[in-house]
mmCIF file of C-alpha atoms in Angstrom:
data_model
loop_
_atom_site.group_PDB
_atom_site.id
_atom_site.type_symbol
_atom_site.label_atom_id
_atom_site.label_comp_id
_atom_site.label_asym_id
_atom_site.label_seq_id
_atom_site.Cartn_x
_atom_site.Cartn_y
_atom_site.Cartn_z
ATOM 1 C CA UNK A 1 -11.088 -25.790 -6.969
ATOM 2 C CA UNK A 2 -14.307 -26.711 -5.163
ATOM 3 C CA UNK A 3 -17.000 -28.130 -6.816
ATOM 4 C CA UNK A 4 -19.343 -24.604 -6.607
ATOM 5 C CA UNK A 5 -16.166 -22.526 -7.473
ATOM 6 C CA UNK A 6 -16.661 -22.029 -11.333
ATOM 7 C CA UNK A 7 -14.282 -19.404 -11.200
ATOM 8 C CA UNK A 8 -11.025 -18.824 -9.818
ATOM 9 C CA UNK A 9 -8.594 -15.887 -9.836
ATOM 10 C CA UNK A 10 -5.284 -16.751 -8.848
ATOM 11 C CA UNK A 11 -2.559 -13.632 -7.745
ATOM 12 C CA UNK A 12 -3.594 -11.800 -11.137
ATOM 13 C CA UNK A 13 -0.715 -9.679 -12.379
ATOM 14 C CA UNK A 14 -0.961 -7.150 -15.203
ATOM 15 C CA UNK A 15 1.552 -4.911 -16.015
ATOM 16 C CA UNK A 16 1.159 -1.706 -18.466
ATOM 17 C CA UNK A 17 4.913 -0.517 -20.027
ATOM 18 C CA UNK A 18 4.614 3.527 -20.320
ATOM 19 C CA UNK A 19 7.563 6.228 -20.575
ATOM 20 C CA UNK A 20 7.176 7.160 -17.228
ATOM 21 C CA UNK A 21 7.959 3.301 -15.681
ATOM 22 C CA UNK A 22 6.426 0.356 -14.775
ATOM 23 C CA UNK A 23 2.454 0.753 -13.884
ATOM 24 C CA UNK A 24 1.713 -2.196 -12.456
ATOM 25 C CA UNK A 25 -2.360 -2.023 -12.631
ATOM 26 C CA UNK A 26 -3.655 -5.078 -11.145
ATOM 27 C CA UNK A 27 -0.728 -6.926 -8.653
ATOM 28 C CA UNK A 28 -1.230 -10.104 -7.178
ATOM 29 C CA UNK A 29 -5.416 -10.251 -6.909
ATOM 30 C CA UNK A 30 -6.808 -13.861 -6.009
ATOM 31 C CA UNK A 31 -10.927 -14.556 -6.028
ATOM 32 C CA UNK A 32 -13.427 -17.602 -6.125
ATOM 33 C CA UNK A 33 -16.453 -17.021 -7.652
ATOM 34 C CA UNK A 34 -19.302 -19.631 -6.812
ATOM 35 C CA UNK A 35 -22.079 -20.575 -8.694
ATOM 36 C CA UNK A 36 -24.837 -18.383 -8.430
ATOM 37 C CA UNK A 37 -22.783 -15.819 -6.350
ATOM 38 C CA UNK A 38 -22.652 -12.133 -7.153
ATOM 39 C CA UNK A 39 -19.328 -10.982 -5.831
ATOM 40 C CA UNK A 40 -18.680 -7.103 -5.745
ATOM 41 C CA UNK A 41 -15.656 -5.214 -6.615
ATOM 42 C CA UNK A 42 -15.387 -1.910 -5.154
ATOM 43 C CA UNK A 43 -12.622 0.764 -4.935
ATOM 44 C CA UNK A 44 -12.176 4.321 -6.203
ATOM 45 C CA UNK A 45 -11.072 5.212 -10.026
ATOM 46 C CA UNK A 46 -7.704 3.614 -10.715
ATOM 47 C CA UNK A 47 -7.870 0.914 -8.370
ATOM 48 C CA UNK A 48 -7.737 -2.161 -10.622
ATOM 49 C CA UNK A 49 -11.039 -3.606 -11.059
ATOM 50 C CA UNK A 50 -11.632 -3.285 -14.653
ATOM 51 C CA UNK A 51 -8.010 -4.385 -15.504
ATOM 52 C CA UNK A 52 -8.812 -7.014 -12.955
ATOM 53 C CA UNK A 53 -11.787 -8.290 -15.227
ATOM 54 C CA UNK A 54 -10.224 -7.401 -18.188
ATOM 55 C CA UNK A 55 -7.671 -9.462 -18.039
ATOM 56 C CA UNK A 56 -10.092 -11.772 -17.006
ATOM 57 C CA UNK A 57 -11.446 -12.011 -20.524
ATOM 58 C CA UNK A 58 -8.002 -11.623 -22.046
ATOM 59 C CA UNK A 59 -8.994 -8.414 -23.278
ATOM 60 C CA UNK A 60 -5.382 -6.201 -22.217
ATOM 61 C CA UNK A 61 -3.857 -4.557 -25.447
ATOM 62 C CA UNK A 62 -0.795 -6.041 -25.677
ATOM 63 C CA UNK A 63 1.384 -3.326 -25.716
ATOM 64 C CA UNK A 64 1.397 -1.209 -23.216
ATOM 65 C CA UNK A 65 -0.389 -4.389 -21.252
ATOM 66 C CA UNK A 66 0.529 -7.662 -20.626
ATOM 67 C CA UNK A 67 -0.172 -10.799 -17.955
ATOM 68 C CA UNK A 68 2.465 -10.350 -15.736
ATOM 69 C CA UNK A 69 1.404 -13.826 -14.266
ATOM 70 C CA UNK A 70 -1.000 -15.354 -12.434
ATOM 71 C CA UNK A 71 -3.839 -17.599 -13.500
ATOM 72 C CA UNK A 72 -8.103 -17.723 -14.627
ATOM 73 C CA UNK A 73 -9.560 -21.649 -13.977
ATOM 74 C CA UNK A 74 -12.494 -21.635 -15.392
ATOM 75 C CA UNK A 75 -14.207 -25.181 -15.734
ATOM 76 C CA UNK A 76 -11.045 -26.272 -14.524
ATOM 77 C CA UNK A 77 -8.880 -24.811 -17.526
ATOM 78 C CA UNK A 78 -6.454 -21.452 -17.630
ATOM 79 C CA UNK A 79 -8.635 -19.130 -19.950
ATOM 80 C CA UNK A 80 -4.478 -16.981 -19.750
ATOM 81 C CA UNK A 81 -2.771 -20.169 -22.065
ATOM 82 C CA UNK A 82 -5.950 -20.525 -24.137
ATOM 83 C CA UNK A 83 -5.082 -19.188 -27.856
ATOM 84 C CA UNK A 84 -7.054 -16.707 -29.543
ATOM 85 C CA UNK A 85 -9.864 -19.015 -31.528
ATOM 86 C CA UNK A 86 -10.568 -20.865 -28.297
ATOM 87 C CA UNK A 87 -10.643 -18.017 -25.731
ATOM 88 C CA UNK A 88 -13.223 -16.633 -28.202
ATOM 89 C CA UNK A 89 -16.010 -19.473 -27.695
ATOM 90 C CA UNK A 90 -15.513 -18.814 -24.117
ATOM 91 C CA UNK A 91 -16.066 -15.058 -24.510
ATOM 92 C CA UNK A 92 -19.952 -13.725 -24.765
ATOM 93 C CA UNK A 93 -21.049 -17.153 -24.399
ATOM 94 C CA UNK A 94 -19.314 -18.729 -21.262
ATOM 95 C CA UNK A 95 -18.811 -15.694 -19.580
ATOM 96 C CA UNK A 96 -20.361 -12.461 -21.022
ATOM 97 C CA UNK A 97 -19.429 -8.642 -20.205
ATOM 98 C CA UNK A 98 -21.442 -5.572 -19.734
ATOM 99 C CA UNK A 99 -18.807 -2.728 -20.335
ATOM 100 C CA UNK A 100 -19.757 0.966 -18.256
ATOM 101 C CA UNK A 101 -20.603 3.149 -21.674
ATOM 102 C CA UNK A 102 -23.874 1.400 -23.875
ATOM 103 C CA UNK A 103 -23.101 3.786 -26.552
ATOM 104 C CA UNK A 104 -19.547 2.876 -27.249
ATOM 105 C CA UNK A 105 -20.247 -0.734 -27.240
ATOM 106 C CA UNK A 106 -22.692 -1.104 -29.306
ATOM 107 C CA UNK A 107 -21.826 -0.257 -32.916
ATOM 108 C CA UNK A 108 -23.378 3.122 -34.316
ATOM 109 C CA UNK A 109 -23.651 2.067 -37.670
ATOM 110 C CA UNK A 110 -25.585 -2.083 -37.065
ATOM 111 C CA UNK A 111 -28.928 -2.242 -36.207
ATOM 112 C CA UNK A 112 -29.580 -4.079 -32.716
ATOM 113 C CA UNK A 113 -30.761 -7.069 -34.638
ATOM 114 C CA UNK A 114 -27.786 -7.736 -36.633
ATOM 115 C CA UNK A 115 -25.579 -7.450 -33.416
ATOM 116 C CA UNK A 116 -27.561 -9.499 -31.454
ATOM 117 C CA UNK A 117 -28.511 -12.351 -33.991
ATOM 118 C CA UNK A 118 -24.782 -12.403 -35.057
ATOM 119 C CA UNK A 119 -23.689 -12.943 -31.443
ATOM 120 C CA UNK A 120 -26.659 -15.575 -30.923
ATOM 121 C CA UNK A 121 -25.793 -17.803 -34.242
ATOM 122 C CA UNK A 122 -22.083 -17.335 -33.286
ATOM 123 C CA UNK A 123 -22.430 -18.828 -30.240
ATOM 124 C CA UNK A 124 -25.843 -21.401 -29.780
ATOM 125 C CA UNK A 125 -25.417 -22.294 -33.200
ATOM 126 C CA UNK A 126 -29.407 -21.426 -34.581
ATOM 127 C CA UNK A 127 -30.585 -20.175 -37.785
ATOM 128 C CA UNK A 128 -30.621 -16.519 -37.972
ATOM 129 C CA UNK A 129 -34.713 -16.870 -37.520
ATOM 130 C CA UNK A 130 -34.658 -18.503 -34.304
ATOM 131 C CA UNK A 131 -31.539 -16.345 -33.320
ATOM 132 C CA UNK A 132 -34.037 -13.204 -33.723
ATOM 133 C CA UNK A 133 -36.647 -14.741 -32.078
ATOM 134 C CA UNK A 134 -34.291 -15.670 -28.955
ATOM 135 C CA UNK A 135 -33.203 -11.841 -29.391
ATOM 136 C CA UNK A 136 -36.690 -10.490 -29.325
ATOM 137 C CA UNK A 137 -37.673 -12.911 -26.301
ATOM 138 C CA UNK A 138 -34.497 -11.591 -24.736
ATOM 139 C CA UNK A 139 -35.541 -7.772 -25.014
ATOM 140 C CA UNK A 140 -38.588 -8.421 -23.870
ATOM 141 C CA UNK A 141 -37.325 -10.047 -20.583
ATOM 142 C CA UNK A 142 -34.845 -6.629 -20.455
ATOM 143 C CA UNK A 143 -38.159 -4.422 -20.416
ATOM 144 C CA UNK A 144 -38.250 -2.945 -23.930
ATOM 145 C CA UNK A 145 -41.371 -2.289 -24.848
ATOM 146 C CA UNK A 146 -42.498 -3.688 -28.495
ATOM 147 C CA UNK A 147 -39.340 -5.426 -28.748
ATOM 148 C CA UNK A 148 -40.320 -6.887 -32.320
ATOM 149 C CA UNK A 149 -40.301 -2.797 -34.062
ATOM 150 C CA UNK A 150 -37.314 -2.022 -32.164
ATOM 151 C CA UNK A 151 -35.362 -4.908 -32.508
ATOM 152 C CA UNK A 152 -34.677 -3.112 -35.884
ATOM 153 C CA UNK A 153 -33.715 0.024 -34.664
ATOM 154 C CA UNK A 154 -30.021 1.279 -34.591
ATOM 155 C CA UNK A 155 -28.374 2.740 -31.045
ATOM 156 C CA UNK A 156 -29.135 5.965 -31.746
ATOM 157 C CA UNK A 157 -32.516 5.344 -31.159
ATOM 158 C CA UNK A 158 -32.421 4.308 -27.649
ATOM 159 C CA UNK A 159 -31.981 6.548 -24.459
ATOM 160 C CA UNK A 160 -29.136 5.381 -22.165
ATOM 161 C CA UNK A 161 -31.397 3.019 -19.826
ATOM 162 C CA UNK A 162 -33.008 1.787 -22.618
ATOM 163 C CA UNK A 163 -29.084 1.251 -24.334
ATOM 164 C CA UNK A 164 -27.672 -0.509 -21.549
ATOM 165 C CA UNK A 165 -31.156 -3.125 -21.097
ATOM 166 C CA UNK A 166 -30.333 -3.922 -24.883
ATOM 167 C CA UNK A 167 -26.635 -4.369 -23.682
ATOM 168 C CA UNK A 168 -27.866 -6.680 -20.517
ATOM 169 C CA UNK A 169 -30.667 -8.668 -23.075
ATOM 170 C CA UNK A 170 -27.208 -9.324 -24.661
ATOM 171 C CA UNK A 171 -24.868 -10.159 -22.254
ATOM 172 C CA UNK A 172 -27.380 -13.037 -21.200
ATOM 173 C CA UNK A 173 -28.656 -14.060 -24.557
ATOM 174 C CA UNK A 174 -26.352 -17.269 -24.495
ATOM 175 C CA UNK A 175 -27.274 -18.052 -21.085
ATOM 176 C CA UNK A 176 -23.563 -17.312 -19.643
ATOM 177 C CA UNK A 177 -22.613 -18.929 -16.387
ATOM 178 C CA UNK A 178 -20.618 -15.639 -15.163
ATOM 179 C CA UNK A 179 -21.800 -12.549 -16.115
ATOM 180 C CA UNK A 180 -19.207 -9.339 -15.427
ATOM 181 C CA UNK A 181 -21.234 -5.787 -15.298
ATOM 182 C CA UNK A 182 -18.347 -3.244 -15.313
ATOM 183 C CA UNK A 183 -19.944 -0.456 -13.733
ATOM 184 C CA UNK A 184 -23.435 -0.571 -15.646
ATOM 185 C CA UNK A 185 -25.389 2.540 -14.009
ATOM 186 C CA UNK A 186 -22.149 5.009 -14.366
ATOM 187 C CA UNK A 187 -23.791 6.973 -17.379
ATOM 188 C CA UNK A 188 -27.526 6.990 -15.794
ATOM 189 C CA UNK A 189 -29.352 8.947 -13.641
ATOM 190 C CA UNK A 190 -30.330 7.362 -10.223
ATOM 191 C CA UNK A 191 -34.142 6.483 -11.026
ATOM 192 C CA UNK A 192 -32.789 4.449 -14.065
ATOM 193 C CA UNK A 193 -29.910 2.850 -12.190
ATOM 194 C CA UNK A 194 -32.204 1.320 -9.166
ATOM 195 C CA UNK A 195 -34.196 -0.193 -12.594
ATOM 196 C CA UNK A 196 -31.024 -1.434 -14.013
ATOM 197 C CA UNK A 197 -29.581 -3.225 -11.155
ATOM 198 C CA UNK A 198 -32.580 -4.548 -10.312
ATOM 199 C CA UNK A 199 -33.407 -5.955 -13.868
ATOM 200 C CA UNK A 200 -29.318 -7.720 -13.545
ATOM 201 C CA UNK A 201 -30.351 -9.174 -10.219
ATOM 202 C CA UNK A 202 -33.838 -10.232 -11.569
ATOM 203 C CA UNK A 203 -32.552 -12.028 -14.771
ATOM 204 C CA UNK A 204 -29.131 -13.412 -13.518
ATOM 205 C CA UNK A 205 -31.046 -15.265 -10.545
ATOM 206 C CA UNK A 206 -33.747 -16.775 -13.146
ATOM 207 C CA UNK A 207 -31.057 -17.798 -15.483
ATOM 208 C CA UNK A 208 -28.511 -18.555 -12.460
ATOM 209 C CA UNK A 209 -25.851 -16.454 -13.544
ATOM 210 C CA UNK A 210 -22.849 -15.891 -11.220
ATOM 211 C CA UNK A 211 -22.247 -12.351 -11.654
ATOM 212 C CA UNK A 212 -19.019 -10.066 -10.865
ATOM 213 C CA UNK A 213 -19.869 -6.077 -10.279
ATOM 214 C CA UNK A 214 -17.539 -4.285 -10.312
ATOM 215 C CA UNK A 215 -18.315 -0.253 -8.714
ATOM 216 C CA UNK A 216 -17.218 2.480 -7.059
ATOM 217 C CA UNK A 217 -20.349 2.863 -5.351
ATOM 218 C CA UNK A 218 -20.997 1.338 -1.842
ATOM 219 C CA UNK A 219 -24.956 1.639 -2.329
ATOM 220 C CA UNK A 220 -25.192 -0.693 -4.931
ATOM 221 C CA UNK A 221 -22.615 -3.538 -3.349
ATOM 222 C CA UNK A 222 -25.053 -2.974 -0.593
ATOM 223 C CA UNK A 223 -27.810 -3.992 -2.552
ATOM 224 C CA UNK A 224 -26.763 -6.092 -5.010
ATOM 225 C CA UNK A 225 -23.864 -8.764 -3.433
ATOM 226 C CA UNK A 226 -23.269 -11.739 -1.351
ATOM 227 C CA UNK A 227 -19.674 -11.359 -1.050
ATOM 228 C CA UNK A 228 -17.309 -7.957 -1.488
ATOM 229 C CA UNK A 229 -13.642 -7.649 -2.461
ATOM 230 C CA UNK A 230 -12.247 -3.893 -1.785
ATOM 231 C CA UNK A 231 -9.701 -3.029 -3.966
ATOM 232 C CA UNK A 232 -6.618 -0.242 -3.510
ATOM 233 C CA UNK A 233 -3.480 0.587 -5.755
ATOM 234 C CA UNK A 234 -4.307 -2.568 -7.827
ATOM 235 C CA UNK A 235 -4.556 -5.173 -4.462
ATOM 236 C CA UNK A 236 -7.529 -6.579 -2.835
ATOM 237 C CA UNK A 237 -6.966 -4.914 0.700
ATOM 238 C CA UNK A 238 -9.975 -6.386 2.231
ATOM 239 C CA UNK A 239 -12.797 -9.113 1.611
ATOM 240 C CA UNK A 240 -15.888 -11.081 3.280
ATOM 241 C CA UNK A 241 -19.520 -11.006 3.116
ATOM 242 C CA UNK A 242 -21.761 -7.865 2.479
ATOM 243 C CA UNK A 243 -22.725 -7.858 6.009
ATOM 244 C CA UNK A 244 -19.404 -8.296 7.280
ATOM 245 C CA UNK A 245 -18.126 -5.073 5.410
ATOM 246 C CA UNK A 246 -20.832 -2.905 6.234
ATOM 247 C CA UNK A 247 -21.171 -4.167 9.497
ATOM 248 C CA UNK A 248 -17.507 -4.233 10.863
ATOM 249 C CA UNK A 249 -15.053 -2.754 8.274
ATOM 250 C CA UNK A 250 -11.581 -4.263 9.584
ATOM 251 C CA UNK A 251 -9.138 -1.894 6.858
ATOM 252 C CA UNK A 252 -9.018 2.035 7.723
ATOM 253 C CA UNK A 253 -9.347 2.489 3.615
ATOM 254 C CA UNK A 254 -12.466 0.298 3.943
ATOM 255 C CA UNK A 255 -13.900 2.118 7.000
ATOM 256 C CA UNK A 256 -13.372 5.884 5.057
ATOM 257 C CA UNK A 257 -14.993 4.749 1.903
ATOM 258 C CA UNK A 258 -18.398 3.937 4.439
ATOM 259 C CA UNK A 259 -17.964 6.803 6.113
ATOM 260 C CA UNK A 260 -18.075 8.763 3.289
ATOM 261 C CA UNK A 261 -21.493 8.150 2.132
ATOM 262 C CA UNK A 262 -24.203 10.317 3.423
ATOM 263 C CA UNK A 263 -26.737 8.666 6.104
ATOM 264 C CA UNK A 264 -30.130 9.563 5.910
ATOM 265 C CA UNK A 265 -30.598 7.820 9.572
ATOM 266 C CA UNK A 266 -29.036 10.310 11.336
ATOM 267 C CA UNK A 267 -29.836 13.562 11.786
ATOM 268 C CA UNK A 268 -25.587 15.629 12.119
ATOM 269 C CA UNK A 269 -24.322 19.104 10.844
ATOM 270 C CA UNK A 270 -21.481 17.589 10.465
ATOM 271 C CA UNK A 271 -19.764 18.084 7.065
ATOM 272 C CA UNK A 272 -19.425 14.560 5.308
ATOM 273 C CA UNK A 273 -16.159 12.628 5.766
ATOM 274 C CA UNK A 274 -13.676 12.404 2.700
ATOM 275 C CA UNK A 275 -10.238 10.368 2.656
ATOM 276 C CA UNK A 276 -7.531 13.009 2.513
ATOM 277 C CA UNK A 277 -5.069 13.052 0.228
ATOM 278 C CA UNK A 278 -5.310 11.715 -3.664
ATOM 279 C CA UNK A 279 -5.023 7.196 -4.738
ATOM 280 C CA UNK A 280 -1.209 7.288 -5.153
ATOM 281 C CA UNK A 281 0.384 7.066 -8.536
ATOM 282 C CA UNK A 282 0.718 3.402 -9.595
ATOM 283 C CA UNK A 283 3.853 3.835 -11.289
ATOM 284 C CA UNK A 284 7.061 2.183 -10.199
ATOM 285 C CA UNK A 285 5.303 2.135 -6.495
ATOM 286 C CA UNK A 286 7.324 1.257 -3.777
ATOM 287 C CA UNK A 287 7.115 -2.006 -1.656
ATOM 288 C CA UNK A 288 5.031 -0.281 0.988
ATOM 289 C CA UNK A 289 1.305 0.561 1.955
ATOM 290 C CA UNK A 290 0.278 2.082 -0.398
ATOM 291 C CA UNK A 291 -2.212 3.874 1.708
ATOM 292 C CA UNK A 292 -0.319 4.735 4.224
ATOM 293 C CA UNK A 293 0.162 8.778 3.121
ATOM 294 C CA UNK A 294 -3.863 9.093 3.614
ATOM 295 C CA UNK A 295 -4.115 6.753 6.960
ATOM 296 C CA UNK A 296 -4.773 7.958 10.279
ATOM 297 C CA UNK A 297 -3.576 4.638 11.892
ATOM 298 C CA UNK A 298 -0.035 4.396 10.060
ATOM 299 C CA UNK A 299 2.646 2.399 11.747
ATOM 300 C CA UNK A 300 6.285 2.931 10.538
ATOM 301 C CA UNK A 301 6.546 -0.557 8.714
ATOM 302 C CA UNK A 302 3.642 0.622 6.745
ATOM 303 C CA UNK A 303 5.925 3.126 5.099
ATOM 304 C CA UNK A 304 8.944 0.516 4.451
ATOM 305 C CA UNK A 305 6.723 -3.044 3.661
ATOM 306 C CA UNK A 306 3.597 -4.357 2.251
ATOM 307 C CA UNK A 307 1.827 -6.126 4.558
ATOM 308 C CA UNK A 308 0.970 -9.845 4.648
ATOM 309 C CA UNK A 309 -2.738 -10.538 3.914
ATOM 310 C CA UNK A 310 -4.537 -11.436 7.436
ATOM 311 C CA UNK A 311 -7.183 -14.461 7.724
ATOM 312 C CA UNK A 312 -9.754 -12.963 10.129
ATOM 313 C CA UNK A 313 -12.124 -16.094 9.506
ATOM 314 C CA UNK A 314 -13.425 -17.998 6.478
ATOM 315 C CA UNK A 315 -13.542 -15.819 4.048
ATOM 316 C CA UNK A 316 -12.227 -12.838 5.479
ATOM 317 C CA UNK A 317 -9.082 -11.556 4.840
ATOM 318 C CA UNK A 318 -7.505 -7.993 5.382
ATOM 319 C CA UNK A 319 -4.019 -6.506 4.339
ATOM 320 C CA UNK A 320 -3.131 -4.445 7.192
ATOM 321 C CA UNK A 321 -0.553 -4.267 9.274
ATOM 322 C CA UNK A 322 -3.197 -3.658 12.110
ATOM 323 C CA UNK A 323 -3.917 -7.209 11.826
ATOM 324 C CA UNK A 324 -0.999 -8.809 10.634
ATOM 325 C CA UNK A 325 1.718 -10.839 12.844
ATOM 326 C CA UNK A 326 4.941 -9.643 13.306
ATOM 327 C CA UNK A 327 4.158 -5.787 13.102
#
């Protein structure tokens, strides 16, 4: 691990036990974050990225779930063999986690001062006055207006935007140095979105927060990150810079996904493009492409073997037999 690398996934595996067979949700994923970095993860419902970063936090219910294998450095030490009291001063402090539904993670019946002072004294070790005022100071810097009368409100009481800033205020109340946002505009309309993921990139770059996004939208990796991981069928299938995926997508899953959004740029009566076909089913999958039933550039060994994972350059990788040796 480099010096900026403050955290490192290494081929992630984590498996879910059901009736049907063997769902293997997440299935061999490696990442670096760097310091500072916000690195996107982007894929279609079912893909893998919130296993992906829950697992990160050690959050799987054990059963169905378990870690398969694989391991988390962060700071140098496997958050996976950490036991339960000490993963817990790494979690909401170290590394914090803003889940897709404000409502469901903040509790109904607490007022937002008691969560937030209860997280603060937990964590930075202050009185419960000087945990409030860090809480107030924190809404404040989230946008909500007269934080000190609504500090005291309960959840209820909020609209969704103004939910998930309370959720973001925090997230970042211990001063984390990795922030994950699990899809945190999926419940908002688009005015209220631009102002959330703005407010994220605003804070996290004042407090120098490496943050992971996780999204199934292109527009706000667009945006939003430096680097961009594209996951499929629970496997990072392609990876480099922003510019590099918008500018020349190498995979032909990568490639659909920009073609599918609409372009404002140019004028076509053209119906929009959509990836035929359905993500495959997960369970007890076969040692193949896994996206070869909805690919127009299929080879025959896509159908029989998974291919190897192709250095490009630095940083850019792509698992596709298009690229790979010995096709």
């Amino acid at each position: 691990m480099t010096d900026d690398v403050i955290l490192q996934v290494k081929d992630l595996k984590t498996y879910f036990k059901l009736d049907e067979g063997l769902l293997k949700a997440v299935d061999g994923v490696s990442f670096d974050l760097r310091k500072g970095e916000t690195l996107g993860i982007v894929g279609e419902s079912g893909s893998g990225k919130s296993v992906t970063n829950l697992a990160v936090m050690k959050l799987i219910p054990v059963p169905p779930g378990r870690i398969a294998g694989g391991e988390v450095l962060f700071q140098g030490k496997d958050l996976l063999k950490m036991p339960d009291d000490e993963i817990r001063t790494i979690r909401g402090n170290k590394i914090s986690m803003i889940f897709q539904d404000p409502m469901t993670s903040l509790n109904p019946f607490l007022r937002i001062s008691t969560q937030m002072i209860e997280t603060i004294v937990l964590h930075q070790g202050m009185n419960k006055k000087d945990a409030k005022d860090k809480s107030i100071e924190m809404l404040k810097l989230a946008g909500i207006p007269s934080p000190e009368k609504r500090i005291d409100s309960y959840p209820h009481q909020f609209s969704g935007g103004m939910r998930q800033r309370v959720m973001i205020a925090m997230a970042l109340s211990c001063n984390p140095e990795v922030l994950i946002a699990d899809e945190p505009t999926t419940a908002l309309d688009v005015t209220i979105q631009a102002q959330i993921l703005e407010l994220i990139k605003d804070l996290t770059a004042r407090l120098g927060t490496a943050v992971i996004l996780i999204t199934h939208s292109l527009g706000v990796v667009a945006g939003m990150c430096d680097n961009i991981n594209v996951m499929y069928a629970g496997r990072i299938v392609e990876r480099g810079t922003a510019d590099e995926i918008f500018g020349d997508p190498k995979h032909p899953y990568t490639q659909g996904l920009i073609k599918s959004v609409p372009r404002l740029d140019k004028a076509t009566q053209q119906r929009l493009f959509s990836i035929k076909g359905q993500p495959p089913n997960v369970i007890n999958l076969p040692d193949c492409c896994p996206f070869y039933p909805r690919c127009d550039r299929a080879l025959d060994i896509c159908k029989i073997k998974y291919p190897a994972t192709a250095e490009l350059s630095k940083g850019r990788n792509v698992a596709c037999w298009l690229y790979s040796e010995g096709k």
